[in-house]
Short mmCIF file of C-alpha atoms and ligand atoms in Angstrom, two decimals:
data_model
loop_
_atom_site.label_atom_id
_atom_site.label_comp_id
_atom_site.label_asym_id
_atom_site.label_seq_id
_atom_site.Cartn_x
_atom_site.Cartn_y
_atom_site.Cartn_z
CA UNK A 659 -23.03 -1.77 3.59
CA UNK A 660 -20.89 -4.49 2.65
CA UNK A 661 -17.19 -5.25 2.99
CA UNK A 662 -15.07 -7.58 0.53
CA UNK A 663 -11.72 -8.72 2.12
CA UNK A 664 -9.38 -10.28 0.05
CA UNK A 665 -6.98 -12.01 1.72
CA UNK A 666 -4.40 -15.03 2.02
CA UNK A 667 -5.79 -15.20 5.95
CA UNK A 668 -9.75 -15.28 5.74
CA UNK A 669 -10.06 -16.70 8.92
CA UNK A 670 -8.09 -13.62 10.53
CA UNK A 671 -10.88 -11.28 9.16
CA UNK A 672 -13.46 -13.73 10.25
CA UNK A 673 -12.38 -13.74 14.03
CA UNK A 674 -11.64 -10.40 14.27
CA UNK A 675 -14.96 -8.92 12.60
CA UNK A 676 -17.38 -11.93 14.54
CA UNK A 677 -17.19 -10.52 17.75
CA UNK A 678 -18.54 -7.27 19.54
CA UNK A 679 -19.98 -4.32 17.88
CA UNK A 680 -19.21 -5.21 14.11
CA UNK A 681 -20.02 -8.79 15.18
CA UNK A 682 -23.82 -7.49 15.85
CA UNK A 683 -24.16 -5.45 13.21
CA UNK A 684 -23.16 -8.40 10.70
CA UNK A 685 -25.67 -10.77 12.75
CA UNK A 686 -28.55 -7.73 12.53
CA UNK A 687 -27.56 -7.60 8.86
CA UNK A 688 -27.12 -3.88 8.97
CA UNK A 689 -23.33 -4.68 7.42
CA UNK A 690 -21.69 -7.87 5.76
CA UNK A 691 -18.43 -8.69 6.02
CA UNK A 692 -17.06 -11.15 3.02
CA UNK A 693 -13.42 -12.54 3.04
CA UNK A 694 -12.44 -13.69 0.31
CA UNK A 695 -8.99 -15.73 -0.35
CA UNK A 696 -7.08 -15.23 -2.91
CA UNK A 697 -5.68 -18.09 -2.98
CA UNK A 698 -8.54 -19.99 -4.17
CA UNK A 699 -8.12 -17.92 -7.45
CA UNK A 700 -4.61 -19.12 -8.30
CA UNK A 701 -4.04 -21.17 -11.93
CA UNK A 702 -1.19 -22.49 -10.29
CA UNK A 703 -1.11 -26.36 -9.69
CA UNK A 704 0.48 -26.32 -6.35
CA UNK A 705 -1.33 -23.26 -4.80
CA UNK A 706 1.10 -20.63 -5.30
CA UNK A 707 0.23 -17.04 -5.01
CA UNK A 708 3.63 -15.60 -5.07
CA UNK A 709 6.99 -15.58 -6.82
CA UNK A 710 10.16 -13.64 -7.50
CA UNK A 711 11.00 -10.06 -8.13
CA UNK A 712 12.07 -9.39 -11.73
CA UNK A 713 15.13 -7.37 -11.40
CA UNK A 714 16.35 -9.26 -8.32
CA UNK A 715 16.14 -8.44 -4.69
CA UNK A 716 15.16 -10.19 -1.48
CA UNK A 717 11.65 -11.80 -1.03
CA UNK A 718 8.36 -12.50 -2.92
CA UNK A 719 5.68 -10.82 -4.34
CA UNK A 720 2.11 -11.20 -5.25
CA UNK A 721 1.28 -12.27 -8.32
CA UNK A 722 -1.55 -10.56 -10.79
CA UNK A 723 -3.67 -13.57 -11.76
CA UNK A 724 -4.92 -14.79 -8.50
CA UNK A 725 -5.84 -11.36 -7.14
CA UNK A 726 -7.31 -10.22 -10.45
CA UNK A 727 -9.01 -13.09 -10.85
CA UNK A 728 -10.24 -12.75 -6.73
CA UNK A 729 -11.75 -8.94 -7.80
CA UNK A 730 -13.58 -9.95 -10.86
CA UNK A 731 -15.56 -13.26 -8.84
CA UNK A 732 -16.61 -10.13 -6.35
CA UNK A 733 -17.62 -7.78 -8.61
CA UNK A 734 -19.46 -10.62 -10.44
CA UNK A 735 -21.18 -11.53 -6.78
CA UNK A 736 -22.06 -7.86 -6.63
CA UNK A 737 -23.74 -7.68 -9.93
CA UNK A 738 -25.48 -10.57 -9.30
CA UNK A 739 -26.67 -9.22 -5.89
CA UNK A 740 -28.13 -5.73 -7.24
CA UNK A 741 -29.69 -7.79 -10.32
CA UNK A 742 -31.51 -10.11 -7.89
CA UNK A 743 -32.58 -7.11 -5.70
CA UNK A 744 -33.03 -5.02 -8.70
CA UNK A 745 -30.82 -2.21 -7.90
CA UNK A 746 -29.20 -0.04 -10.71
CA UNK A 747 -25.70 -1.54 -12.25
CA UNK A 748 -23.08 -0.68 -9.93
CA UNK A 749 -20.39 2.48 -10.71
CA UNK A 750 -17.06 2.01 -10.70
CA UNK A 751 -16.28 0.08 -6.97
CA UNK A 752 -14.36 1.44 -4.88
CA UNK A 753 -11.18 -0.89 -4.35
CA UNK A 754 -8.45 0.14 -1.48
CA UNK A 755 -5.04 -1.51 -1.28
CA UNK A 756 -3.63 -1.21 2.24
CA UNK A 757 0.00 -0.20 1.99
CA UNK A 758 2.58 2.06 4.16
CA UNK A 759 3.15 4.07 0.61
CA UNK A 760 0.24 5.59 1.02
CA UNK A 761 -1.71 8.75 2.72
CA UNK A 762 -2.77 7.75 5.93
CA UNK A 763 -6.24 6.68 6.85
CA UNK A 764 -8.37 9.25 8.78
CA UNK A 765 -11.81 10.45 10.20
CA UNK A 766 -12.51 11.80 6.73
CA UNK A 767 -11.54 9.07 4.39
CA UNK A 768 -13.84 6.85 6.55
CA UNK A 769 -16.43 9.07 6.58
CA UNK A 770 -15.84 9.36 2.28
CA UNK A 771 -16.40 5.11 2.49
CA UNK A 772 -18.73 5.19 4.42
CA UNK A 773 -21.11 6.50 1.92
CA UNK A 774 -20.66 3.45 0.10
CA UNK A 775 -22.65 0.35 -0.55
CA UNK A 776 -19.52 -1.85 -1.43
CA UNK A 777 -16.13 -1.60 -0.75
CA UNK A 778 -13.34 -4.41 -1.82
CA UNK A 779 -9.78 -4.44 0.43
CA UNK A 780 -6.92 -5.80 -0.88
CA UNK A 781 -4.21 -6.95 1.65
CA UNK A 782 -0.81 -7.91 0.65
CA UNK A 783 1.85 -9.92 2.17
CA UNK A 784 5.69 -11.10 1.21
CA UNK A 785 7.16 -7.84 0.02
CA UNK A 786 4.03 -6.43 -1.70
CA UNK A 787 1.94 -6.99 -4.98
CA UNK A 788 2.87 -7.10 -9.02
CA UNK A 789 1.72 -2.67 -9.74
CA UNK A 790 -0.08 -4.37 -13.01
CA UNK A 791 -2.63 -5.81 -10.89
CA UNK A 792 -2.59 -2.68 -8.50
CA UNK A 793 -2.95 -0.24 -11.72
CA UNK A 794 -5.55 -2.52 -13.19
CA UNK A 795 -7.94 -2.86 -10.24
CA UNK A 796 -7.25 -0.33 -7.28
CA UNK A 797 -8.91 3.18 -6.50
CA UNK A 798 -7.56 4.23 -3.10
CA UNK A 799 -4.31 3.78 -1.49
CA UNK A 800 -4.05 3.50 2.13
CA UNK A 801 -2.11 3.57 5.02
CA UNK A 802 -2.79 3.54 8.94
CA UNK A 803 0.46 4.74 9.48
CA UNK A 804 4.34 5.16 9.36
CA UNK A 805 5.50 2.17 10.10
CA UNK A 806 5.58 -1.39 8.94
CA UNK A 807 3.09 -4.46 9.30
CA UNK A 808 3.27 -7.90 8.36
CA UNK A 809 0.15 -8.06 6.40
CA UNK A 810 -2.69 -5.52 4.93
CA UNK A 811 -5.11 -7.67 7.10
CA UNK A 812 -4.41 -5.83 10.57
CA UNK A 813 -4.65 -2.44 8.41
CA UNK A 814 -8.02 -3.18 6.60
CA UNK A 815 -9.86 -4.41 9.84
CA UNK A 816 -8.76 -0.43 11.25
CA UNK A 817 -10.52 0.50 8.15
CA UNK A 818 -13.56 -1.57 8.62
CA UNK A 819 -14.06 -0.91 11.81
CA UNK A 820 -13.36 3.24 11.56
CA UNK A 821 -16.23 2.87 8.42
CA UNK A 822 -18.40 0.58 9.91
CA UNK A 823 -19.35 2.74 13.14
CA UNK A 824 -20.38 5.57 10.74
CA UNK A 825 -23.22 3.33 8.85
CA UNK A 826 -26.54 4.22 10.52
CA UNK A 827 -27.93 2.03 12.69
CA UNK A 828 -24.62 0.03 13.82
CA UNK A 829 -23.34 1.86 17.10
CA UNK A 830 -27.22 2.06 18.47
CA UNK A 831 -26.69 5.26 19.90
CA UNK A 832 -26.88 7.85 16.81
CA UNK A 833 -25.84 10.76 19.13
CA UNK A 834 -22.19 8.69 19.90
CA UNK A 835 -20.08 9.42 17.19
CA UNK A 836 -21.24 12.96 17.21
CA UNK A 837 -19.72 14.64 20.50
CA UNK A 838 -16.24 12.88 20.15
CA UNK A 839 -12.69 13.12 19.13
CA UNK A 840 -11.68 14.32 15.46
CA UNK A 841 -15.78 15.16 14.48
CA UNK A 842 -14.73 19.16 15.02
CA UNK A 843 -11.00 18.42 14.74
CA UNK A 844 -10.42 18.18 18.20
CA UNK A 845 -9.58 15.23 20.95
CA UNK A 846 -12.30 14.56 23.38
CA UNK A 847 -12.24 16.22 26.52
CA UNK A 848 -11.95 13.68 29.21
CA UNK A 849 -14.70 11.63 31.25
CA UNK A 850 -15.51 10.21 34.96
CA UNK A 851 -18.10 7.85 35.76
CA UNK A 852 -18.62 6.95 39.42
CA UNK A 853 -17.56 6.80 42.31
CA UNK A 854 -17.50 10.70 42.79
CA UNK A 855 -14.09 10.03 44.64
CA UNK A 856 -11.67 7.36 43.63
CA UNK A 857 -8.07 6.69 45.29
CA UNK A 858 -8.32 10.52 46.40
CA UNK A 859 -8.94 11.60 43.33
CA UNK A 860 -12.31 13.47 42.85
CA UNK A 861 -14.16 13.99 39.74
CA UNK A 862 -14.78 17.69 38.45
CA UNK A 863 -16.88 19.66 40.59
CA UNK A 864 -18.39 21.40 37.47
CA UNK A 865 -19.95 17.93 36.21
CA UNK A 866 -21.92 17.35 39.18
CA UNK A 867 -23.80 20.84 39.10
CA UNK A 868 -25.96 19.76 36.52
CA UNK A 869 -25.17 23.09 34.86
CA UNK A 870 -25.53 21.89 31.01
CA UNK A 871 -24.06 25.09 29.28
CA UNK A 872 -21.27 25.36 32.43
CA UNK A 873 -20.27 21.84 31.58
CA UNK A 874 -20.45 22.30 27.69
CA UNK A 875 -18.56 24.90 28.24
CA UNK A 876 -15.82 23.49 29.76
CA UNK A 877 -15.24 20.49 27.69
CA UNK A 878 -14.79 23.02 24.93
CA UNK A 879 -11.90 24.19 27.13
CA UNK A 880 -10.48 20.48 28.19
CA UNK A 881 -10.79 19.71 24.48
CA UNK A 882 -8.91 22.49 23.56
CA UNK A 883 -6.02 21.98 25.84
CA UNK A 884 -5.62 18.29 25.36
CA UNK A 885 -5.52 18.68 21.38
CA UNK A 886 -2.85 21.22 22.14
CA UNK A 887 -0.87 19.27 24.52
CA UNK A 888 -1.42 15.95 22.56
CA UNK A 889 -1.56 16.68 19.16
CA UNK A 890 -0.13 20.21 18.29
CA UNK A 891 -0.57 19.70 14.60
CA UNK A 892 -4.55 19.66 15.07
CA UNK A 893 -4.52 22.40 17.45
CA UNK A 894 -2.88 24.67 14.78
CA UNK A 895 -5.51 23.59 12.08
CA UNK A 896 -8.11 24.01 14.12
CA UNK A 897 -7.04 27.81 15.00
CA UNK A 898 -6.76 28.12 11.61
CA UNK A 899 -9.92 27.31 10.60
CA UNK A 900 -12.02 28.90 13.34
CA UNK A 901 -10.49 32.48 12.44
CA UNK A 902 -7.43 32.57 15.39
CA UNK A 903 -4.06 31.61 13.90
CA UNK A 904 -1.50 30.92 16.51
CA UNK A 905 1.32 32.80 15.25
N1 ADE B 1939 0.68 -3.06 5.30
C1 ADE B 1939 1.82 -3.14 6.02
N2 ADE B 1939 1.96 -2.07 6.80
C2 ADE B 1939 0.88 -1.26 6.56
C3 ADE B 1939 0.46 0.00 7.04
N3 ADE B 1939 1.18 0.70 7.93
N4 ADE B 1939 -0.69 0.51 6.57
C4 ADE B 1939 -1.41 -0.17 5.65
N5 ADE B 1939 -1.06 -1.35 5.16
C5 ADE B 1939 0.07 -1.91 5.60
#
């Protein structure tokens, strides 16, 4: 699967997706992940990518031509691509601008992505990004939640990394992402490794009988009372759903 950043900070995606897990599966080839910045794409003479608000107001915005211009040298890399490997001509790509005005990111949309072969991420900065360009080029609006960030950089990297772990082959471990938080709506029951005792506190006697349906059993029921505790909202939807409404 591959990943087109674009980005006024290429380097910041660079560090960030180089090392550890997505850092392997980039070197292993199973995923690529392309910055691209915008910048590069201006017409402007001294470099600009950004200018005034038409109607007034504090700070600068984005301008259409550079990130327009950014979209159409990927989607031209991507056609080239499938033509050399002889692929079918790409659908419609899917192209997400990272905002706060926006439904927030989850389990779901990542798994939706991660079925995939390209996605582009735009990430703004100054005080956001001409809607021309937005209307013109983007399919998905998202956010990774209510509050505010300097740049869609941080944002898209969540994004990455949420859709990367799903692509076959890149966690090692198929089985990992399959007994964990969200994949049946609820938060992950918690876990002890060893010592059996640490700072007087011992680990459950239950998961040292090496009773398999005993212990199954009762991380259903530690699952079920942490998403309660935690995260009420999910409790209640997942009563819902499993026939056992809470009112
Ligand atoms: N850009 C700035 N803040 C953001 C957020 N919360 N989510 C996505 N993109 C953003």
């Amino acid at each position: 699967m591959n990943f087109h950043i674009m980005t006024l900070f290429p380097e910041l995606i660079d560090n960030a997706a180089s090392t550890s897990i997505l850092g392997r599966a980039i070197q292993s080839g199973i995923i690529s992940v392309n910055a691209v910045d915008i910048r590069t794409y201006t017409e402007n003479k001294h470099g600009r990518v950004d200018d005034y608000t038409y109607g007034g107001g504090a700070g600068m915005l984005m301008q259409a031509q550079p990130i327009y211009d950014c979209h159409q040298a990927i989607l031209a890399d991507i056609d080239a691509r499938k033509a050399k490997d002889g692929s079918p001509k790409r659908d419609r790509i899917r192209t997400v601008y990272m905002t706060p005005q926006a439904p927030v990111f989850s389990q779901d949309k990542a798994e939706e992505l991660a079925n995939e072969e390209d996605v582009i991420f735009l990430c703004g900065h100054y005080e956001g990004v001409d809607e021309r360009v937005l209307e013109e080029i983007v399919t998905d609006y998202i956010s990774i939640g209510d509050y505010v960030l300097t740049g869609g950089e941080l944002p898209a990297l969540v994004c990455v990394d949420a859709i990367a772990r799903l692509v076959p082959g890149v966690l090692g471990n198929e089985v990992s992402h399959e007994t964990e938080s969200f994949d049946d709506g609820l938060l992950e029951y918690p876990q002890y490794s060893r010592p059996e005792v640490w700072r007087g506190k011992e680990v459950p006697k239950i998961l040292l009988s090496g009773h398999h349906a005993n212990v199954e059993k009762w991380r259903h029921e530690q699952s079920l009372i942490r998403t309660k505790e935690r995260r009420p909202d999910l409790y209640e939807a997942y009563m819902m759903r499993n026939g056992q409404g809470t009112n």
